[in-house]
C-alpha cells in the first residue's frame, strides 16, 4: 500500500515538474551565428571569443573551459557576470544585445584550449571555440641539429639570450621574428597590399594590414619566400605536423579552390610551423643559385651554379642529382616512343657530392643523344639541407657533334657618342641616352623633350650615314617614326612622342645597319617530337657566327586564340622544348645573340605535338568507380554530385541539407570498403572525425559529414588514395559447412585480376556472450590467414555462438569487413543451408523527440556493411505494461522513425534491425534480402497529456502588463507599417502537441500542429487590427489569446473642398486625419506651408482623437466674427515619421445671401412671350419653367437675360458644362436646347449667380474720334454692373469683311488705334474683364476713314447726309486739339501699341483655361497692363477666322474639344462668333 502511495506521489511530482517546465518553456535559443573558427593569438595579447545567442529568453548563457584531468569543464562566466576568481576574464555584452564576448587579458600559453559557450536550455545547446597561442619565443621542438661553431671572443662573460636574441636548439641566434623577406616578395610580384605577410613579426603580431582571403592568390609566392630556400621538413616532422599541413615547411602553398580536397584545417599547427621556419632561417643553408646546364659533347654535360647567399659556414657540401630519362632517335624523321623507351632502358639517377667551394662540374660517360634531368641542393653542417633547385633538362649531342666554340671577337659599332660631342651636343645625359644604340631603348618623353634642340645632330650621328628606313619599315614602324631611321630629322615635336614605344625596334635596325648583329641560325630543324616535348637543332649563323654568345628560342601556340609568345633565353643546340600540350599546333623559331643584341630570326617551324596513346590514358584512370557505387546504393540523383573525390565545396554547401539522409550512403561509397584510418591519422584528421575514414557516419558521436567539414580535404585525399592502393572488400561471405567445433567459410574477392595486389585474407572470429552489442562488432579474439577465398576454422566450442568477418590485405593495408556471419557452432543447430552474412546491427538507438502521443527515434547505420548494399530499417515496439507480448514494426528508408498514435504517459520497449538488399550474382539471379541482428533494446516513456493553452509574451515591451502573457507576440511591436510585413508568433503549450490557428480580424489565416508557430503576414493593411491565436489538442478546453494592434501608416487628410460662411458668423473648418503614430497637425494659408495659423483672440485651433480609433484625429479651426478677408484658401497639413499629407479647403465669406434679380425688363426686350414672362421675375425660375414646357423654345432668350451681359464660361467649364451647352454661359444660343436645358441649366444659372457679384457687364457708350489719317482714339464708359471689378479692357478691330483682326488691352477707358488705312471701313467691339472672367462683347461699332474724315461712327447704321456733315465739321474742329493731346499721351506711354494676332499677349490672354493649380501657385502679371491675373477666361483666338487653325495655346491640349467649341462658336456671322 505504501509502495502504491509512493508511486502515485512520485507520478504526481513528475506531472507537476513537467507542468512547470512546460509553462517556463520559451522560444528555442540558437547559437548558430556564433563565431566558432579557431582563434590564434600571440602569447600576452588579449583574446576575444564571440558567442551570438538568439532568443535567450530567461535562460542563462555561460562560458566554460575544458581542462585536462578534470571531471568537467570549469565555469568562467554566467550571463554578464564573472564566476571565476581570475580577474583576467571578463564578458563584453551590451544590454538587450545578442553578443557575449569572452575577454581574456594578458594571456599565457596555459589559456590555450577548448572554450564552450553554453545555454542551459533543455537540452543544453553549445558552441565550441578553440583558442591557441603563438609563443613570443617560437621555440621549435628539440632536434639533433647543431649550429656551426662560432669564433672565440676575448670576452669572458657567458653568452646568454638577450631581448634581441633567442636560444634555439642550443644556439644563440637573432630573434626569429625578425625574418623579413619583403624583397623576395617584391621579386615575385606579390601585391603591395599583401606585403604585410612578408614579415614574420607582422604575422605574429597580427599586423599584416590585409585580410588573408584577399591575398589567397599571392600566398604561393609568399610561402616560397618565407621558407627562403631552406628545407624545414625535418623540424616539422619532429613537431608532429601532418603531411597535409607541411606545405609551408617546403616553401609551398595549396591554393583553395572549389575542389573539396583543397580544403583542410591546419590552424592547430600554425605555431610549430612558424617556429620551425623561424629557427631554420639561421641554421639551414640556402640552395645553390643560378643553376645552368649545357651539353659539352655527345657524352658529357657541364653544370654551373653560384654559391648560396647564406653564411658559407652553414654549407657542408653540394649534392647533384642527375637522372637519365630516355634515349632519343638520331634520325630526324624517326621518333622514339617514350613509353617503350623507358621500358627498354628504365630511367635511373646518380648522386654526386661536391665540395662547398665548387661552382661547376662536368658530368662524363653519359649516353649519346639522350635526355637527362639535373637538379641539386645544399647540405648543411648541422645535418639540415636546403630545398632543391628547379629541375632542368638537357640533351647530349649526336655522335660527332659538340658545343659551339666561345665567341672569338666582338664587332665594333660606330662611336656615336663622340660624333654627338663633335656636333656640339652639350647636354651630357642626351649623349648618354640618345647617342648610344643600346641605351636609347630606355628613353622617356621627358628625355625627348630635353634633347629636342639637338635632334638633327643626334639622329644624324645614330644613322652613321646609312638609311635604315627599309629595316624600320619591315618592322612596321609608323611613317612618322621612320623619319628617325633615315637620320634626316629637322624638328622634334610632340607628334614624335608616340615613337618612344618603338625605340627598341629602332635600336635593332641601327645595329643591323652597322653590321654588328649575327645573321639567322642555319639548318634549323626538329626531332623526337613527343606529346609534351621536342628537340630543336640548329647551326651557327653564316655571318658573325663566331660572335654568338647564346640563342633565344621563341614559340607560340597556334590555336584560334593565338597564345602568348614565349621567349626562352640562353638556349644551346640541341635544345629541349618542353611543357607542351598534346595534340596542339605550335610555331617556333630561333635567333642568335651576341654582345650587341639579337640577330635575324631563323625560318619558322610549325609543328603539332603527338596525341596521347590509349595506354597513357588508361594509366590515369581510377580503378574504383565511386559514382556507380552510389547509384547501386540508392543515392538520390540530385545528390550524385557529392559521390566524387573531386566534389565541389559549393555543391556540399548547397546539397548538405537536401542530402542529409543520403550522407551515410555517400560516405560508404567514397570509403569503398577500405580501411583509411592510418592515412587519416597521418594527415591530422581529429579523432572525432576519424570514423568517417571507416565509413562510420554517425551524428551522435560527431563523426558527421557537415560537422567535419574543415577536415574533409584530408579525408577525401585519403579516400581517393586508398581506393587506388588498398584492396576492395570481399563479397558473399557465408558459412557453407557447420559441424561440432568446426565452420567452413567461403567468400568472393573483387580483385580477381590483381589490380590491387591482394596478398591474402584475414578471418577474424569471436565467441559471443549475452552482453555483446553492436558497438563491439570490430572486436575479435582470434585471427587466421588464407590466400584462397575459403577458410576452415576448427577447435571451436560446440553449441556456442560465434561471429566471423573477413578482410582483404595487401602491402598497403586492409579492406573493411563487408558482412558478419553469426551462428551456433553445432551440427544439430545447422539446417544444412549456407548461413549468409549480414550487416552489423544498427546501434546507438535513442529518443530524438517525444510527446504524449508519439515518439521519434534515431540510430546509427550498421558499422559493417558492403558499400553497395541498399539498407532499410525496421523499428519494433510494444508497451511494457500491456498484455500483448507481440512487437509492432515500422519500416523506414532512413535512420529515423516517428511512431504515432501512442498512449500518453506509457512505457514502451523497442529495438531496430537493418534489412539488407544486395545483389550477389554468384548465387542468385535476383536481389537477395537479409536481416541483421537486432540493435540494443531501448525503453522510452510518452509524455503525460496536458490540456492546450497559449503562453505568449510581448517582445521588447517596456510597459508592465500582468496580462501580457495572454496576447499573440507580434514583431515589430507597435511599428507594423502599412504595406510592409509583420511576424506573428503564437506560442502554445500542451501535450500532445496542440493545433494552433492564427486569426486576423476573425478570419483564419494559418493552422499548424506546433508549439511555436511563426507566421509572416505580407502587405499589411490598416484594417488588420485584431490578431488571435487559438490552440486545441483534444484535451481540456481550447484556449484563445487575442491582441489588438494599430497598423502604422502615413497621414491621410480629408477636408471639405469648399466651406461657406456669412459675415459676422463663426467660420468653422474641420479636417479629419487618419495616421499612426499620432501626427502633428497644422493649418496654413499658403500652398508652400509657410504661413501657419495660430490660436488668438478670434481664432481657436483644437485637435482631438476619436474614441474608438487610435489612428483617427480631428482638427477644428474656428474663426469668430468672420469677415470677407477670412475667405480664401486654407491647407490642412499632417505629418508623422512615416510621411505627410495635405488637403485644400476653399472658404467663401459673403456679406448677404445671393440677391434675387428681376430679369423681366430684359425678357420683354428680347420679345419673350407674355405667358413666359413670369419665369423672369425671380432670376430665372426653373420650377416655373418646368410647369410650362411650351416656354422651352424661348429658353435661349431667357439665358441671355440671365447672363446679364457677362461671360461666365470659366465658371461653367469648372462645373463640367459640356461644349454643346457652353454658349449659354455667355448668353448665346445653343443647338441642343432641350438637352442643355434639362441637364445643364442649374449649373449654368449657378454660375450666373456667382458672376453677378464679380463679373462686369459690357462697357457703355463707345465713341471713335479721328486723330490722323492713320490713327484714331476710342473712348467708352465703365460697365453698369460691377464697374469696380474691371481690371482690364480689350478692344478688337478689323477692316469690314476682313478675317484678320487686331486687338489690344488697356486699363483705361480709352485706346489709340494706329496704322489704320485711309478710306477704309472698320468695325470695333470692346469687352471688360477681371480675374474671374469677362463681359459680353459690345455691339459692333462701324467707322470709316476717308482721307482725314471719319465717314461713320455709330453703333447703328445711318444714311442721313446731315449727320455725316455734322460729323465732318466736328472732326475738323477738334482735329488739331486731339493731335496735341495724342502727342502728350504717347510721350507719357498712356497709349498702348496695337498687337497683331500672332504677337504675344498679356497674362490675361488665357485665363479661362488655366488649371486650378496654376491659379493657386503661380499668378501671372500682364506684360502690358501690369494687371495681376490668377483666374481663368480666354479671349485667345476670338478674332480669328471661322475655320479653325491649329491651336497655339499651350493649355489647349487639356481639353481641345471644349476649347474649339468656345473659340469658334457654333453658328453666326461677323462678331457673333466672338461673343
Tab-separated table of N, CA and C in Angstrom, residues 943-1042:
chain	number	residue	atom	x	y	z
A	943	UNK	N	4.969	11.261	-23.033
A	943	UNK	CA	4.692	12.325	-22.069
A	943	UNK	C	3.265	12.212	-21.539
A	944	UNK	N	3.023	12.727	-20.323
A	944	UNK	CA	1.636	12.836	-19.861
A	944	UNK	C	0.880	13.818	-20.741
A	945	UNK	N	-0.423	13.683	-20.781
A	945	UNK	CA	-1.264	14.570	-21.585
A	945	UNK	C	-1.673	15.781	-20.751
A	946	UNK	N	-1.524	16.989	-21.320
A	946	UNK	CA	-1.943	18.235	-20.680
A	946	UNK	C	-2.861	18.979	-21.631
A	947	UNK	N	-3.869	19.643	-21.105
A	947	UNK	CA	-4.729	20.458	-21.981
A	947	UNK	C	-3.915	21.565	-22.644
A	948	UNK	N	-4.371	21.958	-23.806
A	948	UNK	CA	-3.678	23.019	-24.550
A	948	UNK	C	-3.945	24.367	-23.924
A	949	UNK	N	-2.971	25.205	-23.899
A	949	UNK	CA	-3.148	26.599	-23.503
A	949	UNK	C	-2.111	27.431	-24.261
A	950	UNK	N	-2.348	28.708	-24.298
A	950	UNK	CA	-1.484	29.621	-25.037
A	950	UNK	C	-0.652	30.432	-24.058
A	951	UNK	N	0.631	30.400	-24.259
A	951	UNK	CA	1.530	31.229	-23.475
A	951	UNK	C	2.266	32.147	-24.433
A	952	UNK	N	2.106	33.425	-24.226
A	952	UNK	CA	2.690	34.382	-25.160
A	952	UNK	C	3.331	35.516	-24.370
A	953	UNK	N	4.234	36.201	-25.031
A	953	UNK	CA	4.881	37.358	-24.419
A	953	UNK	C	4.995	38.473	-25.438
A	954	UNK	N	5.092	39.693	-24.933
A	954	UNK	CA	5.297	40.848	-25.800
A	954	UNK	C	6.791	41.105	-25.895
A	955	UNK	N	7.315	41.014	-27.083
A	955	UNK	CA	8.750	41.223	-27.271
A	955	UNK	C	9.059	42.708	-27.187
A	956	UNK	N	10.098	43.034	-26.442
A	956	UNK	CA	10.608	44.403	-26.325
A	956	UNK	C	9.570	45.369	-25.771
A	957	UNK	N	8.605	44.884	-24.989
A	957	UNK	CA	7.613	45.786	-24.415
A	957	UNK	C	8.193	46.428	-23.174
A	958	UNK	N	8.101	47.754	-23.062
A	958	UNK	CA	8.664	48.470	-21.922
A	958	UNK	C	7.648	48.687	-20.824
A	959	UNK	N	6.395	48.398	-21.072
A	959	UNK	CA	5.360	48.611	-20.072
A	959	UNK	C	5.036	47.300	-19.373
A	960	UNK	N	4.818	47.394	-18.083
A	960	UNK	CA	4.452	46.211	-17.300
A	960	UNK	C	2.983	45.933	-17.462
A	961	UNK	N	2.686	44.694	-17.777
A	961	UNK	CA	1.290	44.320	-18.002
A	961	UNK	C	1.123	42.883	-17.547
A	962	UNK	N	0.362	42.678	-16.521
A	962	UNK	CA	0.220	41.320	-15.980
A	962	UNK	C	-0.512	40.402	-16.939
A	963	UNK	N	-1.166	40.988	-17.939
A	963	UNK	CA	-1.877	40.144	-18.914
A	963	UNK	C	-1.073	39.999	-20.203
A	964	UNK	N	0.210	40.435	-20.190
A	964	UNK	CA	0.976	40.416	-21.435
A	964	UNK	C	1.235	39.011	-21.939
A	965	UNK	N	1.160	38.027	-21.051
A	965	UNK	CA	1.401	36.657	-21.489
A	965	UNK	C	0.209	36.056	-22.208
A	966	UNK	N	-0.853	36.793	-22.356
A	966	UNK	CA	-2.049	36.242	-22.993
A	966	UNK	C	-2.412	37.038	-24.232
A	967	UNK	N	-1.426	37.430	-25.001
A	967	UNK	CA	-1.654	38.099	-26.278
A	967	UNK	C	-0.626	37.594	-27.266
A	968	UNK	N	-1.009	37.477	-28.524
A	968	UNK	CA	-0.038	36.985	-29.504
A	968	UNK	C	1.167	37.901	-29.580
A	969	UNK	N	2.332	37.308	-29.741
A	969	UNK	CA	3.552	38.089	-29.899
A	969	UNK	C	3.655	38.556	-31.339
A	970	UNK	N	3.832	39.851	-31.498
A	970	UNK	CA	3.919	40.429	-32.842
A	970	UNK	C	5.208	41.214	-32.919
A	971	UNK	N	5.942	40.979	-33.982
A	971	UNK	CA	7.205	41.695	-34.153
A	971	UNK	C	7.219	42.317	-35.552
A	972	UNK	N	7.537	43.620	-35.687
A	972	UNK	CA	7.962	44.539	-34.635
A	972	UNK	C	6.781	45.102	-33.854
A	973	UNK	N	6.967	45.346	-32.574
A	973	UNK	CA	5.901	45.838	-31.704
A	973	UNK	C	5.594	47.286	-32.052
A	974	UNK	N	4.300	47.586	-32.274
A	974	UNK	CA	3.785	48.940	-32.489
A	974	UNK	C	4.453	49.647	-33.663
A	975	UNK	N	5.134	48.932	-34.490
A	975	UNK	CA	5.708	49.553	-35.674
A	975	UNK	C	5.451	48.699	-36.899
A	976	UNK	N	4.273	48.099	-36.935
A	976	UNK	CA	3.868	47.357	-38.127
A	976	UNK	C	3.354	48.382	-39.119
A	977	UNK	N	4.077	48.554	-40.184
A	977	UNK	CA	3.789	49.616	-41.136
A	977	UNK	C	2.900	49.098	-42.253
A	978	UNK	N	1.968	49.925	-42.645
A	978	UNK	CA	1.056	49.571	-43.727
A	978	UNK	C	1.851	49.275	-44.994
A	979	UNK	N	1.522	48.164	-45.625
A	979	UNK	CA	2.212	47.762	-46.839
A	979	UNK	C	3.441	46.911	-46.605
A	980	UNK	N	3.924	46.833	-45.359
A	980	UNK	CA	5.107	46.033	-45.060
A	980	UNK	C	4.681	44.646	-44.578
A	981	UNK	N	5.578	43.985	-43.855
A	981	UNK	CA	5.290	42.650	-43.333
A	981	UNK	C	5.355	42.677	-41.811
A	982	UNK	N	4.601	41.792	-41.185
A	982	UNK	CA	4.689	41.633	-39.738
A	982	UNK	C	4.778	40.146	-39.425
A	983	UNK	N	5.481	39.844	-38.341
A	983	UNK	CA	5.668	38.465	-37.914
A	983	UNK	C	4.839	38.218	-36.665
A	984	UNK	N	3.957	37.262	-36.727
A	984	UNK	CA	3.088	36.921	-35.596
A	984	UNK	C	3.547	35.569	-35.054
A	985	UNK	N	3.809	35.521	-33.746
A	985	UNK	CA	4.274	34.304	-33.105
A	985	UNK	C	3.224	33.827	-32.109
A	986	UNK	N	2.694	32.648	-32.373
A	986	UNK	CA	1.756	32.016	-31.448
A	986	UNK	C	2.506	30.919	-30.694
A	987	UNK	N	2.593	31.062	-29.382
A	987	UNK	CA	3.273	30.089	-28.540
A	987	UNK	C	2.210	29.300	-27.787
A	988	UNK	N	2.106	28.029	-28.096
A	988	UNK	CA	1.075	27.187	-27.487
A	988	UNK	C	1.734	26.053	-26.733
A	989	UNK	N	1.165	25.690	-25.621
A	989	UNK	CA	1.656	24.588	-24.822
A	989	UNK	C	0.576	23.517	-24.723
A	990	UNK	N	1.008	22.350	-24.311
A	990	UNK	CA	0.068	21.262	-24.158
A	990	UNK	C	0.655	19.969	-24.666
A	991	UNK	N	0.244	18.894	-24.113
A	991	UNK	CA	0.685	17.576	-24.537
A	991	UNK	C	-0.544	16.686	-24.689
A	992	UNK	N	-0.766	16.116	-25.878
A	992	UNK	CA	0.076	16.174	-27.070
A	992	UNK	C	0.106	17.572	-27.704
A	993	UNK	N	0.925	17.687	-28.705
A	993	UNK	CA	1.135	18.973	-29.346
A	993	UNK	C	-0.190	19.521	-29.874
A	994	UNK	N	-0.509	20.772	-29.550
A	994	UNK	CA	-1.807	21.309	-29.984
A	994	UNK	C	-1.794	21.777	-31.433
A	995	UNK	N	-2.999	21.918	-31.965
A	995	UNK	CA	-3.186	22.550	-33.269
A	995	UNK	C	-3.404	24.035	-33.040
A	996	UNK	N	-2.559	24.849	-33.626
A	996	UNK	CA	-2.588	26.292	-33.423
A	996	UNK	C	-3.109	26.945	-34.699
A	997	UNK	N	-4.064	27.870	-34.528
A	997	UNK	CA	-4.651	28.577	-35.666
A	997	UNK	C	-4.518	30.077	-35.427
A	998	UNK	N	-4.075	30.766	-36.451
A	998	UNK	CA	-3.950	32.228	-36.386
A	998	UNK	C	-5.154	32.844	-37.074
A	999	UNK	N	-5.804	33.778	-36.373
A	999	UNK	CA	-6.936	34.523	-36.916
A	999	UNK	C	-6.554	36.001	-37.009
A	1000	UNK	N	-6.935	36.612	-38.101
A	1000	UNK	CA	-6.787	38.066	-38.262
A	1000	UNK	C	-8.155	38.623	-38.620
A	1001	UNK	N	-8.648	39.490	-37.737
A	1001	UNK	CA	-9.985	40.077	-37.890
A	1001	UNK	C	-11.048	38.984	-37.992
A	1002	UNK	N	-10.862	37.904	-37.236
A	1002	UNK	CA	-11.845	36.831	-37.199
A	1002	UNK	C	-11.741	35.842	-38.323
A	1003	UNK	N	-10.793	36.024	-39.250
A	1003	UNK	CA	-10.645	35.106	-40.389
A	1003	UNK	C	-9.417	34.233	-40.174
A	1004	UNK	N	-9.545	32.904	-40.313
A	1004	UNK	CA	-8.379	32.024	-40.135
A	1004	UNK	C	-7.370	32.258	-41.257
A	1005	UNK	N	-6.119	32.383	-40.853
A	1005	UNK	CA	-5.048	32.645	-41.808
A	1005	UNK	C	-4.166	31.420	-41.992
A	1006	UNK	N	-3.850	30.754	-40.886
A	1006	UNK	CA	-2.941	29.621	-40.969
A	1006	UNK	C	-3.174	28.714	-39.783
A	1007	UNK	N	-2.958	27.405	-39.992
A	1007	UNK	CA	-3.107	26.435	-38.918
A	1007	UNK	C	-1.961	25.440	-38.999
A	1008	UNK	N	-1.431	25.053	-37.811
A	1008	UNK	CA	-0.302	24.130	-37.797
A	1008	UNK	C	-0.262	23.430	-36.438
A	1009	UNK	N	0.274	22.220	-36.446
A	1009	UNK	CA	0.494	21.495	-35.197
A	1009	UNK	C	1.892	21.854	-34.728
A	1010	UNK	N	1.965	22.709	-33.726
A	1010	UNK	CA	3.259	23.239	-33.326
A	1010	UNK	C	3.142	23.899	-31.969
A	1011	UNK	N	4.280	24.038	-31.318
A	1011	UNK	CA	4.327	24.817	-30.082
A	1011	UNK	C	4.657	26.279	-30.384
A	1012	UNK	N	5.365	26.497	-31.445
A	1012	UNK	CA	5.750	27.857	-31.800
A	1012	UNK	C	5.459	28.042	-33.287
A	1013	UNK	N	4.375	28.681	-33.586
A	1013	UNK	CA	4.001	28.902	-34.981
A	1013	UNK	C	4.340	30.352	-35.334
A	1014	UNK	N	5.248	30.504	-36.248
A	1014	UNK	CA	5.680	31.827	-36.698
A	1014	UNK	C	5.075	32.070	-38.071
A	1015	UNK	N	4.345	33.158	-38.198
A	1015	UNK	CA	3.673	33.483	-39.456
A	1015	UNK	C	4.076	34.882	-39.882
A	1016	UNK	N	4.529	34.990	-41.098
A	1016	UNK	CA	4.864	36.297	-41.656
A	1016	UNK	C	3.712	36.736	-42.550
A	1017	UNK	N	3.101	37.842	-42.190
A	1017	UNK	CA	1.975	38.397	-42.948
A	1017	UNK	C	2.518	39.532	-43.815
A	1018	UNK	N	2.376	39.381	-45.112
A	1018	UNK	CA	2.896	40.370	-46.038
A	1018	UNK	C	1.807	41.364	-46.426
A	1019	UNK	N	2.250	42.520	-46.912
A	1019	UNK	CA	1.349	43.559	-47.425
A	1019	UNK	C	0.251	43.872	-46.407
A	1020	UNK	N	0.671	44.272	-45.235
A	1020	UNK	CA	-0.254	44.556	-44.144
A	1020	UNK	C	-1.125	45.751	-44.503
A	1021	UNK	N	-2.428	45.632	-44.228
A	1021	UNK	CA	-3.354	46.741	-44.432
A	1021	UNK	C	-3.765	47.313	-43.091
A	1022	UNK	N	-4.309	48.552	-43.117
A	1022	UNK	CA	-4.589	49.252	-41.869
A	1022	UNK	C	-5.767	48.669	-41.096
A	1023	UNK	N	-6.544	47.797	-41.736
A	1023	UNK	CA	-7.693	47.237	-41.034
A	1023	UNK	C	-7.352	45.933	-40.303
A	1024	UNK	N	-6.066	45.509	-40.352
A	1024	UNK	CA	-5.675	44.277	-39.651
A	1024	UNK	C	-5.409	44.607	-38.192
A	1025	UNK	N	-6.455	44.833	-37.408
A	1025	UNK	CA	-6.284	45.292	-36.041
A	1025	UNK	C	-6.447	44.224	-34.984
A	1026	UNK	N	-7.148	43.147	-35.277
A	1026	UNK	CA	-7.414	42.105	-34.279
A	1026	UNK	C	-6.683	40.834	-34.671
A	1027	UNK	N	-5.736	40.392	-33.830
A	1027	UNK	CA	-4.948	39.192	-34.071
A	1027	UNK	C	-5.211	38.217	-32.927
A	1028	UNK	N	-5.537	36.968	-33.268
A	1028	UNK	CA	-5.864	35.970	-32.254
A	1028	UNK	C	-5.148	34.667	-32.568
A	1029	UNK	N	-4.772	33.958	-31.503
A	1029	UNK	CA	-4.191	32.624	-31.618
A	1029	UNK	C	-5.097	31.645	-30.865
A	1030	UNK	N	-5.441	30.544	-31.514
A	1030	UNK	CA	-6.358	29.547	-30.967
A	1030	UNK	C	-5.609	28.222	-30.913
A	1031	UNK	N	-5.646	27.551	-29.765
A	1031	UNK	CA	-4.920	26.293	-29.583
A	1031	UNK	C	-5.851	25.223	-29.037
A	1032	UNK	N	-5.730	23.996	-29.591
A	1032	UNK	CA	-6.567	22.881	-29.137
A	1032	UNK	C	-5.818	21.584	-29.421
A	1033	UNK	N	-5.703	20.721	-28.433
A	1033	UNK	CA	-5.080	19.408	-28.636
A	1033	UNK	C	-6.012	18.255	-28.303
A	1034	UNK	N	-7.295	18.553	-28.108
A	1034	UNK	CA	-8.254	17.498	-27.829
A	1034	UNK	C	-8.383	17.135	-26.365
A	1035	UNK	N	-7.583	17.756	-25.505
A	1035	UNK	CA	-7.662	17.506	-24.074
A	1035	UNK	C	-8.027	18.814	-23.383
A	1036	UNK	N	-9.082	18.828	-22.668
A	1036	UNK	CA	-9.474	20.031	-21.953
A	1036	UNK	C	-10.141	21.038	-22.876
A	1037	UNK	N	-10.260	22.269	-22.376
A	1037	UNK	CA	-10.939	23.339	-23.107
A	1037	UNK	C	-9.947	24.077	-23.999
A	1038	UNK	N	-10.280	24.267	-25.270
A	1038	UNK	CA	-9.394	25.050	-26.134
A	1038	UNK	C	-9.208	26.463	-25.578
A	1039	UNK	N	-8.086	27.072	-25.935
A	1039	UNK	CA	-7.780	28.393	-25.423
A	1039	UNK	C	-7.500	29.336	-26.575
A	1040	UNK	N	-7.929	30.571	-26.400
A	1040	UNK	CA	-7.710	31.608	-27.403
A	1040	UNK	C	-7.094	32.830	-26.717
A	1041	UNK	N	-6.098	33.412	-27.338
A	1041	UNK	CA	-5.480	34.644	-26.864
A	1041	UNK	C	-5.514	35.657	-27.996
A	1042	UNK	N	-5.851	36.889	-27.644
A	1042	UNK	CA	-6.048	37.918	-28.669
A	1042	UNK	C	-5.240	39.157	-28.331
